[in-house]
Amino acid sequence: MKKRMQNQLFVKGNIRSNLLSLTSGTIFAQVFSLIFYPILGRIFSPEEFGLLSILNVIAAIITVIASGKYEEAIIVTKNKIETINVAFLALCSAFIFCFLTSILIYFYSDNILTSTNQTYLQGWICLPPIISFFVIIYNVCNESCIKRSVFSTLAINRITNSASINLSKFLLGVLKFKGGLVHGELLGRGLSAFFSAYRWIKTEKMYFKYISLKKMRKMALFYRNFPKYIVPDQLIATFTYSLPFLFLSLYLGDKVLGYFAMAMNVSSIPMTFVGLAVMDVLKHRASSDYAREGNCREIYSKFLRKAIPLIIVLLSGFFYFLPSIFVFILGTQWRLTGEFVQILSVSVVLDFICAVLMPVWVISKRQKNRFYWQISYFFIMLFAVILGSVIFNDKKIAVVCISVGRSIGCLISIYYTWMYSKGVYETK
């Protein structure tokens, strides 16, 4: 009992320092985005941002499938040998899948793009599998940092990622490189993956001797619920996120898509600014609490008590000035983006809370239930985008429908993670 209390005090004592370390690193990383958004908004057109958003949607779909989401199992591995084998299992699966996908796209891209009437993607469609592999390398390294509680390295990874992507886009844009925004994304992701992997290998290389195909097969079977439930879950989540982009592109045009893509990028800043840092620390603390106490209600409640009042104050302070702020920062051509962010603001807040608390589904071993929630969320969003872009066929009404659909889906998720944080729903 004494040892248990000491461990509990150790975890609680470190949560503030871990959060401070990771949040400061994440905030510093996002400074690059804040600095470069006005510059990139003046170098590249809304249509170019629309093109990048579609390619990133394709890359996100590939990313979900490629690794079998085994990287998410790293946080629940029992020892260093399991951790390193699960990490390599995710990397090997991702490499094979992305390689095969690249070959298929190379030979069949013409047929695919012609049949879907997306010929403007010609010459770009081969890039998403490469971007996906770089993203998975970065994710594996970050999950390993969370597992080892090395939040300072995780913060460095975030800084490197943001700096690499934004500087690459900026330099290629200044040099008038054709497709500079897309190629900058590819180059930046590659540099981010390289530096993250370099730091990870330096730390973990002593355990590489324990890697074997036999152990990886054993881990694949032991953690089979991750590809079984989380891959379909995340695939549906990715399709759900992609629905607005696809429907806006098809029914309202690439320019409207570009404005919406910028709105989504900017509105995600609060999540990437602080939310990811909070989520990673909360995931580590909630996982420890659940293992010791059988619930994570304390940290869950603490987050809600502190986050909600702060978000309301910030939102009320900037809501009415958003269109003018966007004109000032990005230029007059981006005023519509400011209006879109204004419409999306409530759903952005709920999405922030929902995303931070999302690990509770996995920690409480309710992957199957999260899959069911994702299915319901998909159909909510499908109805919303059809209503706004197809039936009303109006850009602002479409964004209102998207915002309402996102809000409903997030509220449902928050309700269930609150229930599961009690621990009483644990499968016996």
Short mmCIF file of C-alpha atoms in Angstrom, two decimals:
data_model
loop_
_atom_site.label_atom_id
_atom_site.label_comp_id
_atom_site.label_asym_id
_atom_site.label_seq_id
_atom_site.Cartn_x
_atom_site.Cartn_y
_atom_site.Cartn_z
CA MET A 1 0.00 0.00 0.00
CA LYS A 2 2.85 2.39 0.88
CA LYS A 3 4.61 1.73 -2.43
CA ARG A 4 1.34 2.25 -4.28
CA MET A 5 0.83 5.65 -2.59
CA GLN A 6 4.41 6.66 -3.42
CA ASN A 7 3.88 5.78 -7.08
CA GLN A 8 0.64 7.74 -7.12
CA LEU A 9 2.35 10.80 -5.63
CA PHE A 10 5.16 10.44 -8.15
CA VAL A 11 2.77 10.45 -11.09
CA LYS A 12 0.74 13.38 -9.76
CA GLY A 13 3.86 15.34 -8.88
CA ASN A 14 5.23 15.04 -12.38
CA ILE A 15 2.08 15.90 -14.30
CA ARG A 16 2.65 19.64 -14.02
CA SER A 17 6.32 19.49 -15.05
CA ASN A 18 5.50 17.10 -17.91
CA LEU A 19 2.67 19.32 -19.07
CA LEU A 20 4.85 22.44 -18.81
CA SER A 21 7.67 20.83 -20.79
CA LEU A 22 5.42 19.49 -23.51
CA THR A 23 3.15 22.53 -23.70
CA SER A 24 6.08 24.95 -23.98
CA GLY A 25 7.58 22.83 -26.75
CA THR A 26 4.25 22.57 -28.54
CA ILE A 27 3.60 26.30 -28.23
CA PHE A 28 7.07 27.05 -29.58
CA ALA A 29 6.41 24.65 -32.47
CA GLN A 30 3.15 26.38 -33.31
CA VAL A 31 4.91 29.76 -33.41
CA PHE A 32 6.23 28.62 -36.79
CA SER A 33 2.71 28.08 -38.04
CA LEU A 34 1.52 31.42 -36.70
CA ILE A 35 4.45 33.21 -38.31
CA PHE A 36 4.16 31.47 -41.66
CA TYR A 37 0.38 31.39 -42.12
CA PRO A 38 0.25 35.07 -43.23
CA ILE A 39 3.26 34.53 -45.51
CA LEU A 40 2.02 31.29 -47.07
CA GLY A 41 -1.45 32.80 -47.48
CA ARG A 42 0.07 35.50 -49.68
CA ILE A 43 2.42 33.19 -51.61
CA PHE A 44 -0.09 30.47 -52.48
CA SER A 45 -3.68 30.67 -53.75
CA PRO A 46 -6.84 29.15 -52.19
CA GLU A 47 -6.86 26.61 -55.05
CA GLU A 48 -3.37 25.40 -54.06
CA PHE A 49 -4.47 24.98 -50.45
CA GLY A 50 -7.48 23.05 -51.77
CA LEU A 51 -5.20 20.70 -53.73
CA LEU A 52 -3.01 20.07 -50.68
CA SER A 53 -6.05 19.37 -48.51
CA ILE A 54 -7.29 16.65 -50.91
CA LEU A 55 -3.83 15.01 -51.06
CA ASN A 56 -3.61 15.11 -47.26
CA VAL A 57 -7.05 13.49 -47.03
CA ILE A 58 -5.81 10.61 -49.23
CA ALA A 59 -2.59 10.39 -47.19
CA ALA A 60 -4.60 10.27 -43.95
CA ILE A 61 -6.66 7.33 -45.22
CA ILE A 62 -3.50 5.42 -46.18
CA THR A 63 -1.89 6.26 -42.82
CA VAL A 64 -4.74 4.66 -40.90
CA ILE A 65 -4.54 1.37 -42.81
CA ALA A 66 -0.79 1.06 -43.40
CA SER A 67 0.48 0.41 -39.87
CA GLY A 68 -2.54 -1.48 -38.56
CA LYS A 69 -2.51 1.23 -35.84
CA TYR A 70 -0.07 -0.93 -33.90
CA GLU A 71 1.75 2.24 -32.85
CA GLU A 72 -1.18 2.97 -30.53
CA ALA A 73 -0.44 -0.30 -28.72
CA ILE A 74 2.97 1.02 -27.64
CA ILE A 75 1.44 2.84 -24.65
CA VAL A 76 0.04 -0.44 -23.22
CA THR A 77 3.06 -2.70 -23.82
CA LYS A 78 4.39 -4.47 -20.73
CA ASN A 79 8.16 -4.13 -21.15
CA LYS A 80 10.93 -2.77 -23.39
CA ILE A 81 11.10 -5.90 -25.54
CA GLU A 82 7.40 -5.72 -26.32
CA THR A 83 7.67 -1.99 -27.00
CA ILE A 84 10.47 -2.24 -29.55
CA ASN A 85 8.86 -5.17 -31.36
CA VAL A 86 5.48 -3.44 -31.57
CA ALA A 87 7.20 -0.31 -32.90
CA PHE A 88 8.97 -2.27 -35.64
CA LEU A 89 5.79 -4.19 -36.40
CA ALA A 90 4.06 -0.87 -37.12
CA LEU A 91 6.98 0.40 -39.23
CA CYS A 92 7.34 -2.79 -41.28
CA SER A 93 3.60 -3.01 -41.92
CA ALA A 94 3.56 0.63 -42.99
CA PHE A 95 6.51 0.25 -45.37
CA ILE A 96 5.05 -2.79 -47.12
CA PHE A 97 1.58 -1.28 -47.45
CA CYS A 98 2.81 2.13 -48.68
CA PHE A 99 5.18 0.50 -51.17
CA LEU A 100 2.45 -1.70 -52.64
CA THR A 101 0.00 1.22 -52.71
CA SER A 102 2.53 3.34 -54.62
CA ILE A 103 2.91 0.63 -57.25
CA LEU A 104 -0.86 0.28 -57.69
CA ILE A 105 -1.33 4.05 -57.96
CA TYR A 106 1.50 4.32 -60.50
CA PHE A 107 -0.09 1.79 -62.86
CA TYR A 108 -3.78 2.62 -62.34
CA SER A 109 -3.82 6.36 -61.54
CA ASP A 110 -5.21 7.35 -64.95
CA ASN A 111 -8.19 5.01 -64.63
CA ILE A 112 -8.85 6.05 -61.02
CA LEU A 113 -8.75 9.80 -61.70
CA THR A 114 -10.79 9.59 -64.90
CA SER A 115 -13.53 7.49 -63.30
CA THR A 116 -13.79 9.86 -60.30
CA ASN A 117 -13.52 13.04 -62.42
CA GLN A 118 -10.50 14.22 -60.43
CA THR A 119 -8.04 14.64 -63.31
CA TYR A 120 -6.55 17.77 -61.71
CA LEU A 121 -4.76 15.40 -59.31
CA GLN A 122 -2.74 13.96 -62.20
CA GLY A 123 0.95 14.12 -61.34
CA TRP A 124 0.22 14.49 -57.61
CA ILE A 125 -1.59 11.27 -56.76
CA CYS A 126 1.65 9.29 -56.19
CA LEU A 127 2.71 11.50 -53.26
CA PRO A 128 0.18 10.51 -50.51
CA PRO A 129 1.70 7.04 -49.80
CA ILE A 130 5.12 8.63 -49.27
CA ILE A 131 3.68 11.30 -46.98
CA SER A 132 1.83 8.58 -45.07
CA PHE A 133 4.99 6.58 -44.40
CA PHE A 134 6.78 9.67 -43.09
CA VAL A 135 3.82 10.43 -40.80
CA ILE A 136 3.83 6.88 -39.38
CA ILE A 137 7.56 7.07 -38.59
CA TYR A 138 6.92 10.32 -36.74
CA ASN A 139 3.93 8.81 -34.87
CA VAL A 140 5.86 5.70 -33.78
CA CYS A 141 8.67 7.85 -32.38
CA ASN A 142 6.19 10.04 -30.49
CA GLU A 143 4.27 7.10 -29.00
CA SER A 144 7.59 5.69 -27.79
CA CYS A 145 8.37 9.02 -26.11
CA ILE A 146 5.00 8.97 -24.33
CA LYS A 147 5.60 5.38 -23.19
CA ARG A 148 8.98 6.32 -21.71
CA SER A 149 7.65 9.64 -20.31
CA VAL A 150 10.33 11.50 -22.28
CA PHE A 151 8.18 14.57 -22.86
CA SER A 152 11.14 16.84 -23.59
CA THR A 153 12.05 14.73 -26.64
CA LEU A 154 8.41 14.67 -27.68
CA ALA A 155 8.40 18.48 -27.53
CA ILE A 156 11.55 18.61 -29.68
CA ASN A 157 9.88 16.31 -32.21
CA ARG A 158 6.89 18.67 -32.38
CA ILE A 159 9.14 21.70 -32.90
CA THR A 160 11.11 19.92 -35.62
CA ASN A 161 7.92 18.79 -37.35
CA SER A 162 6.40 22.27 -37.47
CA ALA A 163 9.63 23.99 -38.47
CA SER A 164 10.42 21.47 -41.22
CA ILE A 165 6.99 21.65 -42.86
CA ASN A 166 6.57 25.43 -42.72
CA LEU A 167 10.13 26.31 -43.72
CA SER A 168 10.02 23.84 -46.63
CA LYS A 169 6.78 25.36 -47.97
CA PHE A 170 8.14 28.88 -47.53
CA LEU A 171 11.46 28.23 -49.26
CA LEU A 172 9.91 26.40 -52.21
CA GLY A 173 7.29 29.14 -52.50
CA VAL A 174 9.90 31.92 -52.51
CA LEU A 175 11.92 30.01 -55.12
CA LYS A 176 8.74 29.78 -57.27
CA PHE A 177 9.08 25.99 -57.31
CA LYS A 178 6.15 24.45 -59.21
CA GLY A 179 3.73 22.93 -56.71
CA GLY A 180 5.76 24.43 -53.88
CA LEU A 181 3.01 24.02 -51.30
CA VAL A 182 2.58 20.29 -51.96
CA HIS A 183 6.28 19.54 -52.39
CA GLY A 184 7.01 21.58 -49.27
CA GLU A 185 4.60 19.33 -47.34
CA LEU A 186 6.40 16.24 -48.65
CA LEU A 187 9.88 17.57 -47.92
CA GLY A 188 8.90 18.82 -44.47
CA ARG A 189 7.30 15.50 -43.49
CA GLY A 190 10.42 13.68 -44.68
CA LEU A 191 12.77 15.87 -42.64
CA SER A 192 10.53 15.56 -39.58
CA ALA A 193 10.50 11.75 -39.87
CA PHE A 194 14.28 11.63 -40.30
CA PHE A 195 15.11 13.74 -37.24
CA SER A 196 12.51 12.01 -35.04
CA ALA A 197 13.82 8.58 -36.09
CA TYR A 198 17.40 9.68 -35.44
CA ARG A 199 16.60 10.66 -31.84
CA TRP A 200 14.53 7.49 -31.34
CA ILE A 201 17.31 5.19 -32.64
CA LYS A 202 19.90 6.84 -30.38
CA THR A 203 17.74 6.06 -27.35
CA GLU A 204 16.37 2.63 -28.29
CA LYS A 205 19.23 1.01 -30.26
CA MET A 206 20.32 -1.05 -27.25
CA TYR A 207 17.02 -2.96 -27.55
CA PHE A 208 17.26 -3.63 -31.30
CA LYS A 209 18.93 -6.99 -30.61
CA TYR A 210 15.62 -8.23 -29.17
CA ILE A 211 13.73 -7.62 -32.42
CA SER A 212 12.66 -10.75 -34.32
CA LEU A 213 9.95 -11.83 -36.73
CA LYS A 214 8.77 -14.37 -34.17
CA LYS A 215 8.29 -11.69 -31.50
CA MET A 216 6.61 -9.34 -33.99
CA ARG A 217 4.18 -12.10 -35.00
CA LYS A 218 3.46 -12.73 -31.32
CA MET A 219 2.80 -9.01 -30.77
CA ALA A 220 0.61 -8.88 -33.88
CA LEU A 221 -1.59 -11.60 -32.41
CA PHE A 222 -1.55 -10.31 -28.85
CA TYR A 223 -2.56 -6.77 -29.87
CA ARG A 224 -4.81 -7.86 -32.71
CA ASN A 225 -7.69 -5.75 -31.36
CA PHE A 226 -5.87 -2.63 -32.56
CA PRO A 227 -6.08 -3.47 -36.29
CA LYS A 228 -9.38 -5.27 -35.69
CA TYR A 229 -11.18 -2.35 -34.06
CA ILE A 230 -9.02 0.78 -34.20
CA VAL A 231 -8.22 0.58 -37.94
CA PRO A 232 -11.90 0.45 -38.97
CA ASP A 233 -12.62 3.02 -36.26
CA GLN A 234 -9.92 5.41 -37.48
CA LEU A 235 -10.72 4.73 -41.12
CA ILE A 236 -14.31 5.77 -40.56
CA ALA A 237 -13.03 8.77 -38.54
CA THR A 238 -10.82 9.78 -41.46
CA PHE A 239 -13.66 9.39 -43.94
CA THR A 240 -15.86 11.42 -41.59
CA TYR A 241 -13.27 14.20 -41.45
CA SER A 242 -12.84 14.01 -45.25
CA LEU A 243 -16.53 14.27 -46.13
CA PRO A 244 -16.69 18.11 -46.04
CA PHE A 245 -13.59 18.41 -48.24
CA LEU A 246 -14.88 15.94 -50.82
CA PHE A 247 -18.40 17.37 -51.03
CA LEU A 248 -17.27 21.02 -51.08
CA SER A 249 -14.82 20.20 -53.87
CA LEU A 250 -17.44 18.37 -55.94
CA TYR A 251 -20.42 20.71 -55.43
CA LEU A 252 -19.03 24.16 -54.54
CA GLY A 253 -15.64 24.24 -56.27
CA ASP A 254 -11.93 24.18 -55.49
CA LYS A 255 -11.82 27.84 -54.40
CA VAL A 256 -14.45 27.32 -51.68
CA LEU A 257 -12.57 24.16 -50.70
CA GLY A 258 -9.38 26.23 -50.34
CA TYR A 259 -11.11 28.72 -48.01
CA PHE A 260 -12.56 25.87 -45.96
CA ALA A 261 -9.20 24.04 -45.84
CA MET A 262 -7.52 27.17 -44.50
CA ALA A 263 -10.34 27.58 -41.96
CA MET A 264 -9.86 24.01 -40.75
CA ASN A 265 -6.08 24.46 -40.56
CA VAL A 266 -6.35 27.65 -38.55
CA SER A 267 -9.14 26.39 -36.30
CA SER A 268 -6.99 23.35 -35.47
CA ILE A 269 -4.30 25.61 -33.98
CA PRO A 270 -5.85 25.51 -30.47
CA MET A 271 -5.75 21.71 -30.62
CA THR A 272 -2.15 21.56 -31.82
CA PHE A 273 -1.13 24.56 -29.72
CA VAL A 274 -2.04 23.07 -26.36
CA GLY A 275 -4.45 20.19 -26.94
CA LEU A 276 -1.91 17.63 -28.16
CA ALA A 277 0.35 18.35 -25.22
CA VAL A 278 -2.55 18.04 -22.78
CA MET A 279 -3.78 14.87 -24.49
CA ASP A 280 -0.38 13.15 -24.31
CA VAL A 281 0.10 13.95 -20.62
CA LEU A 282 -3.53 13.06 -19.84
CA LYS A 283 -3.15 9.78 -21.75
CA HIS A 284 -0.10 8.85 -19.65
CA ARG A 285 -1.71 9.85 -16.34
CA ALA A 286 -5.10 8.28 -17.18
CA SER A 287 -3.41 5.03 -18.22
CA SER A 288 -1.47 4.92 -14.93
CA ASP A 289 -4.57 5.76 -12.85
CA TYR A 290 -6.66 3.13 -14.62
CA ALA A 291 -3.98 0.47 -14.06
CA ARG A 292 -3.76 1.31 -10.32
CA GLU A 293 -7.25 2.41 -9.39
CA GLY A 294 -9.49 0.94 -12.10
CA ASN A 295 -10.71 4.41 -13.15
CA CYS A 296 -9.41 7.78 -14.38
CA ARG A 297 -12.25 10.02 -13.23
CA GLU A 298 -10.01 12.36 -11.20
CA ILE A 299 -7.81 13.52 -14.10
CA TYR A 300 -10.82 13.57 -16.44
CA SER A 301 -12.80 15.87 -14.14
CA LYS A 302 -9.77 18.06 -13.46
CA PHE A 303 -9.30 18.67 -17.17
CA LEU A 304 -12.95 19.65 -17.72
CA ARG A 305 -13.02 21.98 -14.72
CA LYS A 306 -9.98 23.91 -15.97
CA ALA A 307 -10.46 23.75 -19.74
CA ILE A 308 -14.09 24.75 -20.23
CA PRO A 309 -14.02 28.18 -18.47
CA LEU A 310 -10.75 29.11 -20.19
CA ILE A 311 -12.08 28.14 -23.63
CA ILE A 312 -15.30 30.13 -23.11
CA VAL A 313 -13.35 33.26 -22.16
CA LEU A 314 -11.03 32.99 -25.17
CA LEU A 315 -13.87 32.22 -27.58
CA SER A 316 -16.06 35.10 -26.41
CA GLY A 317 -13.13 37.50 -26.69
CA PHE A 318 -12.32 36.80 -30.34
CA PHE A 319 -15.59 35.57 -31.89
CA TYR A 320 -16.88 38.83 -33.39
CA PHE A 321 -13.49 39.95 -34.69
CA LEU A 322 -12.49 36.79 -36.56
CA PRO A 323 -13.26 37.97 -40.14
CA SER A 324 -11.36 41.24 -39.59
CA ILE A 325 -8.47 39.38 -37.97
CA PHE A 326 -8.14 37.11 -41.00
CA VAL A 327 -8.18 40.06 -43.41
CA PHE A 328 -5.43 41.73 -41.36
CA ILE A 329 -3.25 38.60 -41.08
CA LEU A 330 -3.77 36.79 -44.40
CA GLY A 331 -5.02 39.52 -46.74
CA THR A 332 -8.40 40.56 -48.14
CA GLN A 333 -8.75 37.40 -50.28
CA TRP A 334 -9.10 35.29 -47.10
CA ARG A 335 -12.02 37.15 -45.46
CA LEU A 336 -14.37 34.24 -46.20
CA THR A 337 -12.04 31.96 -44.24
CA GLY A 338 -12.53 34.18 -41.18
CA GLU A 339 -16.30 33.88 -41.56
CA PHE A 340 -15.98 30.11 -41.86
CA VAL A 341 -13.92 29.92 -38.65
CA GLN A 342 -16.54 32.05 -36.92
CA ILE A 343 -19.26 29.57 -37.95
CA LEU A 344 -17.11 26.59 -36.92
CA SER A 345 -16.03 28.02 -33.55
CA VAL A 346 -18.44 26.09 -31.30
CA SER A 347 -17.63 22.80 -33.02
CA VAL A 348 -13.91 23.62 -32.72
CA VAL A 349 -14.25 23.92 -28.93
CA LEU A 350 -16.15 20.64 -28.65
CA ASP A 351 -13.72 18.93 -31.00
CA PHE A 352 -10.83 20.14 -28.83
CA ILE A 353 -12.39 18.63 -25.69
CA CYS A 354 -13.41 15.45 -27.50
CA ALA A 355 -9.93 14.90 -28.95
CA VAL A 356 -8.12 15.41 -25.63
CA LEU A 357 -10.39 12.86 -23.94
CA MET A 358 -10.34 10.36 -26.82
CA PRO A 359 -7.64 8.10 -25.25
CA VAL A 360 -10.17 7.13 -22.55
CA TRP A 361 -11.87 4.84 -25.10
CA VAL A 362 -8.63 2.82 -25.47
CA ILE A 363 -7.53 3.00 -21.83
CA SER A 364 -10.90 1.66 -20.69
CA LYS A 365 -10.69 -1.06 -23.37
CA ARG A 366 -13.78 0.14 -25.20
CA GLN A 367 -12.35 0.07 -28.73
CA LYS A 368 -15.43 -1.74 -30.03
CA ASN A 369 -17.73 0.91 -28.57
CA ARG A 370 -15.61 3.68 -30.08
CA PHE A 371 -16.01 1.95 -33.44
CA TYR A 372 -19.79 2.07 -33.06
CA TRP A 373 -19.58 5.75 -32.13
CA GLN A 374 -17.48 6.43 -35.23
CA ILE A 375 -20.11 4.79 -37.44
CA SER A 376 -22.85 6.98 -35.97
CA TYR A 377 -20.66 10.09 -36.30
CA PHE A 378 -19.99 9.26 -39.97
CA PHE A 379 -23.70 9.15 -40.80
CA ILE A 380 -24.34 12.37 -38.86
CA MET A 381 -21.67 14.14 -40.92
CA LEU A 382 -22.82 12.52 -44.17
CA PHE A 383 -26.32 13.91 -43.60
CA ALA A 384 -24.85 17.32 -42.70
CA VAL A 385 -22.68 17.70 -45.82
CA ILE A 386 -25.42 16.44 -48.15
CA LEU A 387 -27.87 18.89 -46.61
CA GLY A 388 -25.50 21.86 -46.92
CA SER A 389 -23.64 21.27 -50.17
CA VAL A 390 -26.07 19.21 -52.26
CA ILE A 391 -29.57 20.24 -51.15
CA PHE A 392 -28.98 23.90 -50.19
CA ASN A 393 -25.84 24.20 -52.37
CA ASP A 394 -24.67 27.26 -50.44
CA LYS A 395 -21.18 27.67 -49.02
CA LYS A 396 -22.14 29.29 -45.70
CA ILE A 397 -25.12 27.01 -45.07
CA ALA A 398 -22.85 24.06 -45.85
CA VAL A 399 -20.34 25.20 -43.20
CA VAL A 400 -23.17 25.72 -40.67
CA CYS A 401 -24.37 22.16 -41.29
CA ILE A 402 -20.81 20.86 -40.93
CA SER A 403 -20.39 22.73 -37.63
CA VAL A 404 -23.67 21.38 -36.21
CA GLY A 405 -22.83 17.81 -37.29
CA ARG A 406 -19.37 17.98 -35.69
CA SER A 407 -20.82 19.38 -32.47
CA ILE A 408 -23.39 16.59 -32.13
CA GLY A 409 -20.78 13.88 -32.76
CA CYS A 410 -18.34 15.36 -30.25
CA LEU A 411 -20.98 15.70 -27.54
CA ILE A 412 -21.85 12.01 -27.89
CA SER A 413 -18.18 11.04 -27.53
CA ILE A 414 -17.68 13.27 -24.49
CA TYR A 415 -20.70 11.72 -22.80
CA TYR A 416 -19.43 8.15 -23.26
CA THR A 417 -15.82 8.85 -22.25
CA TRP A 418 -17.19 10.50 -19.10
CA MET A 419 -19.12 7.31 -18.30
CA TYR A 420 -16.16 5.03 -19.05
CA SER A 421 -13.75 7.13 -16.98
CA LYS A 422 -15.61 5.82 -13.89
CA GLY A 423 -14.23 2.35 -14.60
CA VAL A 424 -17.47 0.60 -13.72
CA TYR A 425 -18.02 -0.29 -17.38
CA GLU A 426 -14.79 -2.28 -17.55
CA THR A 427 -15.30 -5.67 -19.18
CA LYS A 428 -15.06 -8.38 -16.56
#
